Amino acid sequence: MNFKNLNLINPIIRAVTEAGYAKPTEIQYTAIPYILAGKDIIGCAQTGTGTTAAFVMPILQLLKKYTPDHSEIRTLILTPTKELAIQIENNFGIYSKYLPLSQLSIFGGVSIGGQLAALRKRVDILVATPGRLLDLINQRHIDLSKIEIFVLDEADRMIDMGLMNDVKKILQLIPRKRQTLFFSSTMSLSVRKFSETILSNPVEVTAVPVTSPAKMIRHVGKEYAKPDRL
Ligand code: AMP
């Protein structure tokens, strides 16, 4: 299995090759065909599995395919922390190197001025933490009415960090007719219940870390991925 087998377009294959990746990870080869087909996804995947690229690459391809000529934000990725927002934005930067698409991340804990200036330019893909996004929406600097693809990253951490009320407010502001990609490291009952309220007929994908695919341990009937440091 290689990236060409996944029907990814040349500009993305070129970028992924330059990034040094020869083969898709498990979550990439499982999820990418469904995302390209426009399906909703529920993914149980820990960090280290290549999940970010698993949604970044097909999103870029979908945005390139449909009406590239526009001026609105078309994809929103919500993630719980500033560090994750920056990491996801960087991934979009890497894989969109040969595409006419632009990305921006916004998060709290830094002055709003730089983010406002960046929002005046064209933004195809917005990566955001919920609180700062709501601030900017309330100040009428961001319009989410043209969102086509919505990604909720690290849903379990969103719940643990008490960010779900903000996420729910944001969900009211994006179109119901959209593609939704939902990722969580763990799939507790509350995560699953919430996923059911925002997904439509989703395909379920799971993955183990890229760095230690063979290191699975059995523990009271369940499989756990063993962290590298153990
Ligand atoms: P993530 O799960 O998105 O946090 O990614 C974990 C790590 O996997 C990152 O350091 C990526 O650079 C790396 N990665 C992403 N795609 C691949 C791939 N196809 N092959 C090997 N490593 C990858």
Coordinates of N, CA and C and ligand atoms in Angstrom, one line a residue:
M1 N 0.8 -1.2 0.0 CA 0.0 0.0 0.0 C 0.9 1.3 0.0
N2 N 0.6 2.1 -1.0 CA 1.3 3.4 -0.9 C 0.3 4.6 -1.1
F3 N 0.8 5.8 -1.1 CA -0.2 6.9 -1.1 C -0.9 7.0 -2.5
K4 N -0.2 6.5 -3.5 CA -0.9 6.6 -4.9 C -2.1 5.7 -4.9
N5 N -2.0 4.5 -4.2 CA -3.1 3.6 -4.2 C -4.3 4.2 -3.5
L6 N -4.1 5.2 -2.7 CA -5.2 5.8 -2.0 C -5.9 6.9 -2.9
N7 N -5.5 7.0 -4.1 CA -6.1 8.0 -5.1 C -5.9 9.4 -4.6
L8 N -4.8 9.6 -4.0 CA -4.5 11.0 -3.6 C -3.9 11.7 -4.9
I9 N -4.1 13.0 -5.0 CA -3.6 13.7 -6.2 C -2.1 14.0 -6.1
N10 N -1.5 14.2 -7.2 CA -0.1 14.4 -7.3 C 0.5 15.5 -6.4
P11 N -0.1 16.7 -6.3 CA 0.4 17.7 -5.4 C 0.6 17.2 -3.9
I12 N -0.4 16.4 -3.5 CA -0.3 15.9 -2.1 C 0.7 14.8 -2.0
I13 N 0.8 13.9 -3.0 CA 1.8 12.8 -3.0 C 3.2 13.4 -3.0
R14 N 3.4 14.4 -3.8 CA 4.7 15.1 -3.8 C 5.0 15.6 -2.4
A15 N 4.1 16.3 -1.8 CA 4.4 16.9 -0.5 C 4.6 15.8 0.6
V16 N 3.8 14.7 0.5 CA 4.0 13.7 1.6 C 5.4 12.9 1.3
T17 N 5.7 12.8 0.1 CA 7.0 12.2 -0.2 C 8.2 13.0 0.3
E18 N 8.0 14.3 0.0 CA 9.1 15.3 0.5 C 9.1 15.3 2.1
A19 N 8.0 15.0 2.7 CA 8.0 15.0 4.2 C 8.6 13.7 4.7
G20 N 9.0 12.8 3.8 CA 9.7 11.6 4.2 C 8.9 10.4 4.5
Y21 N 7.6 10.4 4.1 CA 6.7 9.3 4.4 C 6.5 8.5 3.1
A22 N 6.9 7.2 3.2 CA 6.8 6.3 2.0 C 5.4 5.6 2.0
K23 N 4.9 5.3 3.2 CA 3.7 4.4 3.2 C 2.7 5.1 4.2
P24 N 1.4 4.9 3.9 CA 0.4 5.4 4.8 C 0.4 4.5 6.1
T25 N 0.0 5.2 7.2 CA -0.2 4.4 8.4 C -1.5 3.7 8.3
E26 N -1.8 2.9 9.3 CA -3.0 2.1 9.3 C -4.2 3.0 9.3
I27 N -4.2 4.1 10.1 CA -5.4 4.9 10.2 C -5.5 5.7 8.8
Q28 N -4.4 6.0 8.2 CA -4.4 6.7 7.0 C -5.0 5.9 5.9
Y29 N -4.5 4.6 5.7 CA -5.1 3.8 4.6 C -6.5 3.4 4.9
T30 N -6.9 3.3 6.2 CA -8.3 3.0 6.5 C -9.2 4.2 6.2
A31 N -8.8 5.3 6.8 CA -9.8 6.5 6.8 C -9.8 7.3 5.5
I32 N -8.7 7.4 4.8 CA -8.6 8.3 3.7 C -9.6 8.0 2.6
P33 N -9.8 6.7 2.2 CA -10.8 6.5 1.1 C -12.2 6.9 1.5
Y34 N -12.6 6.7 2.8 CA -13.9 7.1 3.2 C -14.1 8.6 3.3
I35 N -13.0 9.3 3.7 CA -13.1 10.7 3.8 C -13.2 11.3 2.4
L36 N -12.4 10.7 1.4 CA -12.5 11.2 0.0 C -13.9 10.9 -0.5
A37 N -14.5 9.9 -0.1 CA -15.9 9.5 -0.6 C -17.0 10.4 0.1
G38 N -16.6 11.3 1.0 CA -17.5 12.2 1.6 C -18.2 11.6 2.9
K39 N -17.7 10.5 3.4 CA -18.4 9.9 4.6 C -18.0 10.6 5.9
D40 N -18.9 10.5 6.9 CA -18.6 10.9 8.2 C -17.7 9.8 8.8
I41 N -16.8 10.2 9.7 CA -15.9 9.2 10.3 C -15.9 9.3 11.8
I42 N -15.9 8.2 12.5 CA -15.6 8.2 14.0 C -14.3 7.4 14.1
G43 N -13.3 8.1 14.6 CA -12.0 7.4 14.7 C -11.5 7.3 16.1
C44 N -11.1 6.1 16.5 CA -10.5 6.0 17.8 C -9.0 5.9 17.6
A45 N -8.3 6.9 17.9 CA -6.9 6.9 17.5 C -6.1 7.8 18.5
Q46 N -5.0 7.2 19.0 CA -4.2 7.9 19.9 C -3.2 8.8 19.1
T47 N -2.5 9.7 19.8 CA -1.5 10.5 19.1 C -0.4 9.5 18.8
G48 N 0.3 9.7 17.7 CA 1.4 8.8 17.3 C 0.9 7.8 16.2
T49 N -0.3 7.9 15.8 CA -0.9 7.0 14.8 C -0.9 7.6 13.4
G50 N -0.6 8.9 13.3 CA -0.7 9.5 12.0 C -2.1 10.0 11.7
T51 N -2.9 10.2 12.7 CA -4.3 10.7 12.5 C -4.3 12.0 11.9
T52 N -3.5 12.9 12.3 CA -3.6 14.3 11.7 C -3.5 14.2 10.2
A53 N -2.4 13.6 9.7 CA -2.3 13.5 8.2 C -3.5 12.7 7.6
A54 N -4.1 11.8 8.4 CA -5.2 11.0 7.9 C -6.4 11.9 7.6
F55 N -6.6 13.0 8.3 CA -7.7 13.9 7.9 C -7.2 15.0 7.0
V56 N -5.9 15.5 7.3 CA -5.4 16.7 6.5 C -5.3 16.4 5.0
M57 N -4.8 15.3 4.6 CA -4.6 15.0 3.2 C -5.9 14.9 2.4
P58 N -6.9 14.1 2.9 CA -8.1 14.1 2.1 C -8.9 15.4 2.1
I59 N -8.8 16.1 3.3 CA -9.5 17.4 3.3 C -9.0 18.3 2.2
L60 N -7.7 18.4 2.1 CA -7.1 19.2 1.1 C -7.6 18.8 -0.3
Q61 N -7.6 17.5 -0.5 CA -8.0 17.1 -1.8 C -9.5 17.4 -2.1
L62 N -10.3 17.3 -1.1 CA -11.8 17.6 -1.3 C -11.9 19.1 -1.5
L63 N -11.2 19.9 -0.8 CA -11.3 21.4 -1.0 C -10.8 21.8 -2.3
K64 N -9.8 21.1 -2.8 CA -9.2 21.4 -4.1 C -10.2 21.1 -5.2
K65 N -10.9 20.0 -5.0 CA -11.8 19.5 -6.0 C -13.0 20.4 -6.2
Y66 N -13.6 20.8 -5.1 CA -14.9 21.5 -5.3 C -14.6 23.0 -5.1
T67 N -15.1 23.8 -6.0 CA -15.1 25.2 -6.0 C -13.9 25.9 -5.3
P68 N -12.7 25.7 -5.9 CA -11.5 26.3 -5.3 C -11.6 27.8 -5.3
D69 N -12.5 28.4 -6.1 CA -12.6 29.8 -6.2 C -13.7 30.4 -5.2
H70 N -13.3 30.8 -4.1 CA -14.2 31.3 -3.0 C -13.4 32.1 -2.0
S71 N -14.1 32.7 -1.1 CA -13.4 33.5 -0.1 C -13.8 33.2 1.3
E72 N -14.6 32.1 1.5 CA -15.0 31.8 2.9 C -14.2 30.7 3.5
I73 N -14.3 30.6 4.9 CA -13.7 29.5 5.6 C -14.6 28.2 5.3
R74 N -13.9 27.2 4.8 CA -14.7 26.0 4.4 C -14.5 24.8 5.2
T75 N -13.4 24.8 6.0 CA -13.2 23.7 6.9 C -12.8 24.2 8.3
L76 N -13.4 23.6 9.3 CA -13.1 24.0 10.7 C -12.6 22.8 11.4
I77 N -11.5 22.9 12.1 CA -11.0 21.9 13.0 C -10.9 22.4 14.4
L78 N -11.7 21.8 15.3 CA -11.6 22.2 16.7 C -10.7 21.2 17.4
T79 N -9.8 21.8 18.2 CA -8.9 20.9 19.0 C -8.7 21.6 20.4
P80 N -8.4 20.8 21.4 CA -8.5 21.3 22.7 C -7.4 22.3 23.1
T81 N -6.2 22.2 22.5 CA -5.1 23.0 23.1 C -4.3 23.8 21.9
K82 N -3.6 24.8 22.4 CA -2.8 25.6 21.5 C -1.8 24.8 20.7
E83 N -1.1 23.9 21.5 CA -0.1 23.1 20.9 C -0.6 22.2 19.8
L84 N -1.8 21.6 20.0 CA -2.4 20.7 19.0 C -2.8 21.6 17.8
A85 N -3.3 22.8 18.1 CA -3.8 23.7 17.0 C -2.6 24.0 16.1
I86 N -1.5 24.3 16.7 CA -0.3 24.7 15.9 C 0.2 23.5 15.1
Q87 N 0.2 22.3 15.8 CA 0.7 21.1 15.1 C -0.2 20.7 13.9
I88 N -1.5 20.9 14.0 CA -2.4 20.6 12.9 C -2.2 21.6 11.8
E89 N -2.1 22.9 12.2 CA -1.9 23.9 11.1 C -0.6 23.6 10.4
N90 N 0.5 23.2 11.1 CA 1.7 22.8 10.5 C 1.5 21.7 9.5
N91 N 0.7 20.7 9.9 CA 0.5 19.6 8.9 C -0.2 20.1 7.7
F92 N -1.2 21.0 7.8 CA -1.8 21.5 6.6 C -0.8 22.3 5.8
G93 N 0.1 23.0 6.4 CA 1.1 23.7 5.7 C 2.0 22.7 4.9
I94 N 2.4 21.6 5.5 CA 3.2 20.7 4.8 C 2.5 20.1 3.6
Y95 N 1.3 19.6 3.8 CA 0.7 18.9 2.7 C 0.0 19.8 1.7
S96 N -0.2 21.1 2.0 CA -0.8 22.0 1.0 C 0.3 22.8 0.2
K97 N 1.5 22.4 0.4 CA 2.7 23.1 -0.2 C 2.4 23.3 -1.7
Y98 N 1.9 22.4 -2.4 CA 1.7 22.5 -3.9 C 0.2 22.8 -4.2
L99 N -0.6 23.2 -3.3 CA -2.0 23.5 -3.6 C -2.3 25.0 -3.2
P100 N -3.3 25.6 -3.9 CA -3.6 27.0 -3.7 C -4.6 27.1 -2.5
L101 N -4.2 26.5 -1.3 CA -5.1 26.6 -0.2 C -4.4 27.1 1.0
S102 N -5.1 27.8 1.9 CA -4.4 28.4 3.0 C -5.0 28.0 4.4
Q103 N -4.2 28.0 5.4 CA -4.7 27.6 6.7 C -4.3 28.6 7.8
L104 N -5.0 28.6 8.9 CA -4.7 29.5 10.0 C -5.1 28.8 11.3
S105 N -4.3 29.0 12.3 CA -4.7 28.5 13.6 C -4.9 29.6 14.6
I106 N -6.0 29.5 15.4 CA -6.2 30.5 16.4 C -6.5 29.8 17.7
F107 N -6.0 30.5 18.8 CA -6.0 29.8 20.1 C -5.9 30.9 21.2
G108 N -6.3 30.6 22.4 CA -6.2 31.6 23.5 C -4.8 31.7 24.1
G109 N -4.6 32.6 25.0 CA -3.4 32.7 25.7 C -2.4 33.6 24.9
V110 N -2.8 34.1 23.8 CA -1.9 35.1 23.1 C -2.8 36.3 22.7
S111 N -2.2 37.4 22.3 CA -3.0 38.6 22.0 C -3.8 38.3 20.7
I112 N -4.9 38.9 20.6 CA -5.9 38.7 19.5 C -5.5 39.4 18.3
G113 N -4.6 40.4 18.4 CA -4.3 41.3 17.3 C -3.7 40.6 16.1
G114 N -2.8 39.8 16.3 CA -2.1 39.0 15.2 C -3.1 38.1 14.5
Q115 N -4.0 37.5 15.3 CA -5.0 36.6 14.7 C -6.0 37.4 13.9
L116 N -6.4 38.6 14.3 CA -7.3 39.4 13.6 C -6.7 39.8 12.2
A117 N -5.4 40.2 12.2 CA -4.8 40.5 11.0 C -4.8 39.3 10.0
A118 N -4.4 38.2 10.5 CA -4.4 37.0 9.7 C -5.7 36.6 9.1
L119 N -6.8 36.9 9.9 CA -8.2 36.6 9.4 C -8.6 37.5 8.3
R120 N -7.9 38.6 8.1 CA -8.3 39.5 7.0 C -7.9 38.9 5.7
K121 N -6.9 38.0 5.7 CA -6.5 37.3 4.4 C -7.4 36.1 4.2
R122 N -7.2 35.5 3.0 CA -8.0 34.3 2.7 C -7.7 33.2 3.6
V123 N -8.7 32.5 4.2 CA -8.4 31.3 5.0 C -9.4 30.2 4.5
D124 N -8.8 29.2 4.0 CA -9.7 28.0 3.6 C -9.9 27.1 4.8
I125 N -8.9 26.9 5.6 CA -9.0 26.0 6.7 C -8.7 26.7 8.0
L126 N -9.6 26.6 8.9 CA -9.3 27.2 10.2 C -9.2 26.2 11.3
V127 N -8.1 26.2 12.0 CA -7.9 25.3 13.1 C -8.0 26.2 14.4
A128 N -8.8 25.7 15.4 CA -9.1 26.6 16.5 C -9.3 25.9 17.8
T129 N -9.0 26.5 18.9 CA -9.5 26.1 20.2 C -10.8 26.8 20.4
P130 N -11.7 26.1 21.1 CA -13.1 26.6 21.2 C -13.3 28.0 21.8
G131 N -12.6 28.3 22.9 CA -12.8 29.6 23.6 C -12.5 30.7 22.7
R132 N -11.3 30.7 22.1 CA -10.8 31.9 21.3 C -11.7 32.0 20.0
L133 N -12.1 30.8 19.5 CA -13.0 30.9 18.3 C -14.3 31.6 18.7
L134 N -14.9 31.2 19.8 CA -16.2 31.9 20.2 C -16.0 33.4 20.4
D135 N -14.8 33.8 21.0 CA -14.6 35.2 21.2 C -14.6 35.9 19.8
L136 N -13.9 35.3 18.9 CA -13.8 36.0 17.6 C -15.1 35.9 16.8
I137 N -15.9 34.9 17.0 CA -17.2 34.8 16.4 C -18.1 35.9 17.0
N138 N -18.1 36.0 18.3 CA -18.9 37.0 19.0 C -18.5 38.5 18.6
Q139 N -17.3 38.6 18.3 CA -16.8 40.0 17.8 C -17.0 40.1 16.3
R140 N -17.7 39.2 15.7 CA -18.0 39.2 14.3 C -16.8 39.2 13.4
H141 N -15.8 38.6 13.8 CA -14.6 38.5 12.9 C -14.6 37.2 12.1
I142 N -15.5 36.2 12.5 CA -15.5 34.9 11.8 C -16.9 34.5 11.5
D143 N -17.1 34.0 10.3 CA -18.4 33.5 9.9 C -18.2 32.0 9.5
L144 N -19.0 31.2 10.2 CA -18.8 29.7 9.9 C -19.9 29.2 9.0
S145 N -20.7 30.0 8.4 CA -21.9 29.6 7.7 C -21.6 28.8 6.4
K146 N -20.3 28.8 5.9 CA -20.0 28.1 4.7 C -19.1 26.9 4.9
I147 N -19.1 26.4 6.2 CA -18.3 25.3 6.5 C -18.8 24.0 5.8
E148 N -17.9 23.3 5.1 CA -18.3 22.1 4.4 C -17.8 20.9 5.2
I149 N -16.6 21.0 5.8 CA -16.1 19.9 6.6 C -15.7 20.4 8.0
F150 N -16.2 19.6 8.9 CA -15.9 19.9 10.4 C -15.2 18.7 11.0
V151 N -14.1 19.0 11.7 CA -13.3 18.0 12.4 C -13.3 18.3 13.9
L152 N -13.7 17.3 14.7 CA -13.5 17.4 16.1 C -12.4 16.5 16.5
D153 N -11.3 17.1 17.0 CA -10.1 16.4 17.3 C -10.0 16.2 18.8
E154 N -9.6 15.0 19.3 CA -9.4 14.8 20.7 C -10.6 15.1 21.5
A155 N -11.7 14.5 21.1 CA -13.0 14.7 21.7 C -13.0 14.4 23.2
D156 N -12.3 13.3 23.6 CA -12.3 13.0 25.0 C -11.6 14.1 25.9
R157 N -10.5 14.6 25.3 CA -9.9 15.7 26.0 C -10.7 17.0 26.1
M158 N -11.5 17.2 25.1 CA -12.4 18.3 25.1 C -13.4 18.2 26.3
I159 N -13.9 17.0 26.5 CA -14.8 16.7 27.6 C -14.1 16.9 28.9
D160 N -12.9 16.3 29.0 CA -12.2 16.4 30.3 C -11.8 17.8 30.6
M161 N -11.6 18.6 29.6 CA -11.1 20.0 29.9 C -12.3 20.9 30.0
G162 N -13.6 20.4 30.0 CA -14.8 21.2 30.2 C -15.0 22.1 29.0
L163 N -14.6 21.7 27.8 CA -14.8 22.6 26.6 C -16.1 22.3 25.8
M164 N -16.8 21.3 26.3 CA -17.9 20.8 25.5 C -19.1 21.8 25.3
N165 N -19.3 22.7 26.3 CA -20.4 23.7 26.1 C -20.0 24.6 25.0
D166 N -18.7 25.0 24.9 CA -18.3 25.9 23.9 C -18.4 25.1 22.5
V167 N -18.0 23.9 22.5 CA -18.1 23.1 21.2 C -19.5 23.1 20.8
K168 N -20.5 22.8 21.7 CA -21.9 22.8 21.3 C -22.4 24.1 20.7
K169 N -21.9 25.2 21.3 CA -22.3 26.5 20.8 C -21.8 26.7 19.4
I170 N -20.6 26.3 19.2 CA -20.0 26.4 17.8 C -20.7 25.6 16.8
L171 N -21.1 24.4 17.2 CA -21.9 23.5 16.3 C -23.2 24.1 15.9
Q172 N -23.8 24.9 16.7 CA -25.0 25.6 16.3 C -24.8 26.6 15.1
L173 N -23.5 27.0 14.9 CA -23.2 28.0 14.0 C -22.7 27.5 12.6
I174 N -22.5 26.2 12.6 CA -22.1 25.6 11.3 C -23.2 24.9 10.6
P175 N -23.2 24.8 9.3 CA -24.3 24.2 8.6 C -24.5 22.7 9.0
R176 N -25.8 22.3 9.1 CA -26.1 20.9 9.4 C -25.6 20.0 8.3
K177 N -25.7 20.5 7.0 CA -25.3 19.7 5.9 C -23.8 19.9 5.7
R178 N -23.0 18.9 6.2 CA -21.6 19.0 6.1 C -21.0 17.6 6.3
Q179 N -19.7 17.5 6.1 CA -19.0 16.2 6.4 C -18.4 16.4 7.8
T180 N -18.5 15.4 8.7 CA -18.0 15.5 10.0 C -17.0 14.4 10.3
L181 N -15.8 14.7 10.8 CA -14.8 13.8 11.2 C -14.6 13.9 12.6
F182 N -14.7 12.8 13.4 CA -14.7 12.8 14.8 C -13.6 11.9 15.3
F183 N -12.7 12.5 16.1 CA -11.5 11.7 16.6 C -11.4 11.8 18.1
S184 N -11.1 10.6 18.7 CA -10.9 10.6 20.2 C -9.9 9.5 20.5
S185 N -9.1 9.7 21.5 CA -8.1 8.7 21.9 C -8.8 7.5 22.6
T186 N -9.9 7.9 23.3 CA -10.7 6.8 24.0 C -12.1 7.0 23.6
M187 N -12.9 5.9 23.7 CA -14.3 5.9 23.3 C -15.2 5.6 24.5
S188 N -15.2 6.5 25.5 CA -16.1 6.3 26.6 C -17.6 6.4 26.2
L189 N -18.5 6.1 27.1 CA -19.9 6.2 26.7 C -20.2 7.7 26.4
S190 N -19.7 8.6 27.2 CA -20.1 10.0 27.0 C -19.5 10.5 25.6
V191 N -18.3 10.0 25.3 CA -17.8 10.4 24.0 C -18.7 9.8 22.8
R192 N -19.0 8.6 23.0 CA -19.8 7.9 21.9 C -21.2 8.6 21.8
K193 N -21.8 8.9 23.0 CA -23.1 9.5 22.9 C -23.0 10.8 22.3
F194 N -22.0 11.6 22.6 CA -21.9 12.9 22.0 C -21.7 12.8 20.4
S195 N -20.9 11.8 20.1 CA -20.6 11.6 18.6 C -21.9 11.3 17.9
E196 N -22.8 10.6 18.5 CA -24.0 10.3 17.8 C -24.9 11.5 17.5
T197 N -24.7 12.6 18.3 CA -25.5 13.8 18.1 C -24.9 14.6 16.9
I198 N -23.7 14.4 16.5 CA -23.1 15.2 15.5 C -22.7 14.5 14.2
L199 N -22.8 13.1 14.2 CA -22.4 12.4 13.0 C -23.6 11.8 12.3
S200 N -23.4 11.6 11.0 CA -24.5 11.0 10.2 C -24.0 9.8 9.5
N201 N -24.5 8.6 10.0 CA -24.1 7.3 9.4 C -22.6 7.2 9.3
P202 N -21.9 7.3 10.4 CA -20.4 7.3 10.3 C -19.8 5.9 10.0
V203 N -18.6 6.0 9.5 CA -17.7 4.8 9.4 C -16.8 4.8 10.5
E204 N -16.6 3.7 11.2 CA -15.7 3.7 12.4 C -14.3 3.1 12.0
V205 N -13.3 3.9 12.4 CA -11.9 3.4 12.2 C -11.1 3.5 13.5
T206 N -10.2 2.6 13.6 CA -9.3 2.6 14.8 C -7.9 2.4 14.4
A207 N -7.0 2.8 15.2 CA -5.6 2.6 14.9 C -4.7 2.5 16.1
V208 N -3.5 1.9 15.9 CA -2.5 1.8 16.9 C -1.3 2.7 16.5
P209 N -0.5 3.1 17.5 CA 0.6 4.1 17.1 C 1.5 3.6 16.0
V210 N 2.0 4.5 15.2 CA 2.9 4.2 14.1 C 4.2 3.7 14.7
T211 N 4.6 4.3 15.8 CA 6.0 4.0 16.4 C 6.1 2.7 17.0
S212 N 4.9 2.1 17.4 CA 5.0 0.8 18.1 C 3.8 -0.1 17.7
P213 N 3.7 -0.4 16.4 CA 2.5 -1.2 16.0 C 2.5 -2.6 16.6
A214 N 3.6 -3.2 16.9 CA 3.6 -4.5 17.4 C 3.5 -4.6 18.9
K215 N 3.6 -3.5 19.6 CA 3.6 -3.5 21.0 C 2.3 -3.4 21.6
M216 N 1.4 -4.4 21.3 CA 0.1 -4.4 21.9 C 0.1 -5.4 23.1
I217 N -0.5 -5.0 24.2 CA -0.6 -5.9 25.3 C -2.0 -6.2 25.7
R218 N -2.3 -7.4 26.1 CA -3.6 -7.7 26.5 C -3.8 -7.5 28.0
H219 N -4.9 -6.9 28.3 CA -5.2 -6.6 29.7 C -6.6 -6.7 30.0
V220 N -6.9 -7.6 30.9 CA -8.3 -8.0 31.2 C -9.3 -8.0 30.0
G221 N -8.8 -8.7 29.0 CA -9.7 -8.9 27.8 C -9.7 -7.7 26.8
K222 N -9.0 -6.6 27.1 CA -9.0 -5.5 26.2 C -7.6 -5.3 25.7
E223 N -7.5 -4.7 24.5 CA -6.2 -4.4 24.0 C -5.8 -3.0 24.2
Y224 N -4.6 -2.8 24.7 CA -4.1 -1.5 24.9 C -2.8 -1.3 24.1
A225 N -2.6 -0.1 23.6 CA -1.4 0.2 22.9 C -0.4 0.5 24.0
K226 N 0.8 -0.1 24.0 CA 1.8 0.2 25.0 C 2.6 1.4 24.7
P227 N 2.6 2.4 25.5 CA 3.4 3.6 25.2 C 4.9 3.2 25.0
D228 N 5.6 3.9 24.1 CA 7.0 3.6 23.8 C 7.9 3.7 25.0
R229 N 7.6 4.6 26.0 CA 8.5 4.8 27.1 C 8.4 3.7 28.1
L230 N 7.4 2.8 28.0 CA 7.4 1.7 29.0 C 8.3 0.6 28.7
Ligands
AMP1 P1 -0.2 12.1 14.8 O1 -0.8 10.8 15.3 O2 -1.0 12.8 13.8 O3 0.2 13.0 16.0 O4 1.2 11.8 14.1 C1 2.2 11.1 14.8 C2 3.5 11.1 14.0 O5 3.4 10.3 12.9 C3 3.9 12.5 13.5 O6 5.2 12.7 13.9 C4 3.9 12.4 12.0 O7 4.9 13.2 11.4 C5 4.1 10.9 11.8 N1 3.5 10.4 10.5 C6 2.4 10.8 9.9 N2 2.2 10.1 8.8 C7 3.1 9.2 8.7 C8 3.4 8.1 7.8 N3 2.7 7.9 6.8 N4 4.5 7.3 8.1 C9 5.2 7.5 9.2 N5 5.0 8.5 10.1 C10 4.0 9.3 9.9

